[in-house]
PDB file of C-alpha atoms in Angstrom:
ATOM      1  CA  MET A   1      64.642  97.196 113.728  1.00 87.00           C
ATOM      2  CA  GLY A   2      63.155  97.603 110.289  1.00 85.00           C
ATOM      3  CA  LEU A   3      66.526  98.350 108.692  1.00 86.00           C
ATOM      4  CA  ILE A   4      68.129  95.330 110.354  1.00 87.00           C
ATOM      5  CA  PHE A   5      65.248  93.107 109.207  1.00 85.00           C
ATOM      6  CA  TYR A   6      65.522  94.443 105.655  1.00 88.00           C
ATOM      7  CA  LEU A   7      69.298  93.902 105.480  1.00 84.00           C
ATOM      8  CA  SER A   8      68.859  90.417 106.938  1.00 84.00           C
ATOM      9  CA  SER A   9      66.370  89.609 104.193  1.00 85.00           C
ATOM     10  CA  LEU A  10      68.890  90.248 101.433  1.00 86.00           C
ATOM     11  CA  PRO A  11      71.078  87.382 100.194  1.00 86.00           C
ATOM     12  CA  LYS A  12      73.976  89.820  99.817  1.00 82.00           C
ATOM     13  CA  PRO A  13      73.527  93.074 101.766  1.00 80.00           C
ATOM     14  CA  PRO A  14      74.962  96.246 100.172  1.00 80.00           C
ATOM     15  CA  ILE A  15      77.575  96.912 102.863  1.00 78.00           C
ATOM     16  CA  PRO A  16      81.277  97.440 102.205  1.00 76.00           C
ATOM     17  CA  HIS A  17      83.561  94.488 102.824  1.00 74.00           C
ATOM     18  CA  LEU A  18      86.767  95.309 104.654  1.00 73.00           C
ATOM     19  CA  ASP A  19      89.947  93.314 104.007  1.00 74.00           C
ATOM     20  CA  TRP A  20      90.066  91.525 107.331  1.00 75.00           C
ATOM     21  CA  LYS A  21      88.536  88.427 108.799  1.00 76.00           C
ATOM     22  CA  ASN A  22      85.109  88.575 110.455  1.00 74.00           C
ATOM     23  CA  THR A  23      84.098  91.938 109.042  1.00 78.00           C
ATOM     24  CA  ASP A  24      80.477  90.895 109.516  1.00 82.00           C
ATOM     25  CA  LYS A  25      80.972  90.752 113.305  1.00 85.00           C
ATOM     26  CA  LEU A  26      81.909  94.442 113.262  1.00 86.00           C
ATOM     27  CA  TYR A  27      78.717  95.284 111.367  1.00 86.00           C
ATOM     28  CA  HIS A  28      76.662  93.172 113.761  1.00 85.00           C
ATOM     29  CA  PHE A  29      78.233  94.956 116.726  1.00 90.00           C
ATOM     30  CA  LEU A  30      77.719  98.444 115.278  1.00 88.00           C
ATOM     31  CA  GLY A  31      74.147  97.825 114.146  1.00 90.00           C
ATOM     32  CA  TYR A  32      72.991  96.370 117.423  1.00 91.00           C
ATOM     33  CA  THR A  33      74.871  98.991 119.450  1.00 91.00           C
ATOM     34  CA  ALA A  34      72.837 101.643 117.631  1.00 92.00           C
ATOM     35  CA  LEU A  35      69.631  99.645 118.123  1.00 93.00           C
ATOM     36  CA  GLY A  36      70.358  99.148 121.820  1.00 91.00           C
ATOM     37  CA  PHE A  37      70.979 102.854 122.287  1.00 90.00           C
ATOM     38  CA  LEU A  38      67.740 103.799 120.528  1.00 92.00           C
ATOM     39  CA  VAL A  39      65.646 101.236 122.417  1.00 91.00           C
ATOM     40  CA  ALA A  40      67.131 102.274 125.766  1.00 87.00           C
ATOM     41  CA  ARG A  41      66.519 105.931 124.945  1.00 86.00           C
ATOM     42  CA  ALA A  42      62.910 105.182 124.042  1.00 86.00           C
ATOM     43  CA  PHE A  43      62.369 103.145 127.214  1.00 84.00           C
ATOM     44  CA  LEU A  44      63.865 105.878 129.382  1.00 81.00           C
ATOM     45  CA  HIS A  45      61.358 108.371 127.991  1.00 79.00           C
ATOM     46  CA  THR A  46      58.305 106.209 128.700  1.00 75.00           C
ATOM     47  CA  SER A  47      56.433 105.942 131.923  1.00 64.00           C
ATOM     48  CA  PRO A  48      58.482 103.939 134.437  1.00 61.00           C
ATOM     49  CA  LYS A  49      55.295 102.154 135.503  1.00 63.00           C
ATOM     50  CA  ILE A  50      55.593  99.983 132.396  1.00 65.00           C
ATOM     51  CA  PHE A  51      58.706  98.241 133.696  1.00 63.00           C
ATOM     52  CA  LEU A  52      58.860  96.027 136.756  1.00 64.00           C
ATOM     53  CA  GLY A  53      62.599  96.603 136.938  1.00 69.00           C
ATOM     54  CA  SER A  54      65.015  98.876 135.177  1.00 77.00           C
ATOM     55  CA  PRO A  55      64.263 100.196 131.680  1.00 78.00           C
ATOM     56  CA  TRP A  56      67.930  99.441 130.870  1.00 81.00           C
ATOM     57  CA  ILE A  57      67.436  95.741 131.610  1.00 83.00           C
ATOM     58  CA  ALA A  58      64.242  95.706 129.563  1.00 84.00           C
ATOM     59  CA  ALA A  59      66.044  97.329 126.625  1.00 86.00           C
ATOM     60  CA  VAL A  60      68.932  94.849 126.786  1.00 88.00           C
ATOM     61  CA  LEU A  61      66.572  91.863 126.956  1.00 90.00           C
ATOM     62  CA  LEU A  62      64.488  93.146 124.045  1.00 92.00           C
ATOM     63  CA  VAL A  63      67.568  93.668 121.861  1.00 92.00           C
ATOM     64  CA  TYR A  64      68.975  90.228 122.809  1.00 93.00           C
ATOM     65  CA  LEU A  65      65.687  88.581 121.861  1.00 94.00           C
ATOM     66  CA  TYR A  66      65.464  90.555 118.617  1.00 93.00           C
ATOM     67  CA  ALA A  67      69.041  89.561 117.744  1.00 93.00           C
ATOM     68  CA  ALA A  68      68.184  85.898 118.293  1.00 94.00           C
ATOM     69  CA  SER A  69      65.059  86.198 116.128  1.00 93.00           C
ATOM     70  CA  ASP A  70      67.108  87.956 113.450  1.00 91.00           C
ATOM     71  CA  GLU A  71      69.617  85.104 113.335  1.00 90.00           C
ATOM     72  CA  TRP A  72      66.740  82.631 113.070  1.00 93.00           C
ATOM     73  CA  HIS A  73      65.233  84.747 110.284  1.00 91.00           C
ATOM     74  CA  GLN A  74      68.553  84.691 108.387  1.00 89.00           C
ATOM     75  CA  SER A  75      68.525  80.887 108.414  1.00 89.00           C
ATOM     76  CA  PHE A  76      65.625  81.031 105.937  1.00 92.00           C
ATOM     77  CA  VAL A  77      67.278  83.501 103.534  1.00 90.00           C
ATOM     78  CA  PRO A  78      69.108  81.862 100.607  1.00 91.00           C
ATOM     79  CA  GLY A  79      72.844  82.576 100.759  1.00 86.00           C
ATOM     80  CA  ARG A  80      72.730  83.586 104.446  1.00 86.00           C
ATOM     81  CA  THR A  81      73.598  81.597 107.527  1.00 84.00           C
ATOM     82  CA  SER A  82      72.623  81.760 111.156  1.00 85.00           C
ATOM     83  CA  GLU A  83      75.588  81.784 113.550  1.00 86.00           C
ATOM     84  CA  VAL A  84      75.822  81.859 117.319  1.00 90.00           C
ATOM     85  CA  ALA A  85      78.960  84.031 116.914  1.00 86.00           C
ATOM     86  CA  ASP A  86      76.880  86.644 115.077  1.00 86.00           C
ATOM     87  CA  TRP A  87      74.358  86.639 117.910  1.00 88.00           C
ATOM     88  CA  GLY A  88      77.258  87.074 120.348  1.00 88.00           C
ATOM     89  CA  ALA A  89      78.475  90.118 118.409  1.00 86.00           C
ATOM     90  CA  ASP A  90      74.919  91.472 118.447  1.00 86.00           C
ATOM     91  CA  CYS A  91      74.712  91.064 122.230  1.00 87.00           C
ATOM     92  CA  LEU A  92      77.993  92.810 122.948  1.00 84.00           C
TER      93      LEU A  92
END
């Protein structure tokens, strides 16, 4: 989460730009796929008493909420925009 927050704080993140449309959606998808995997893995290794339901559902909801807060955060960074399509790529 810290790396995503840091990259979101930069007006122009140091990531390679590919020569096709919507490259940023690919980076959103890859970053949040990794985050989702790590959060789910962490939740699966905690005590199941913490969760009322499935740790998988808790992990998905946490990552969805973090993605939404990240898009909101980007709306305050000069040179960055907040897009519902980016949040959709995060949630995939």
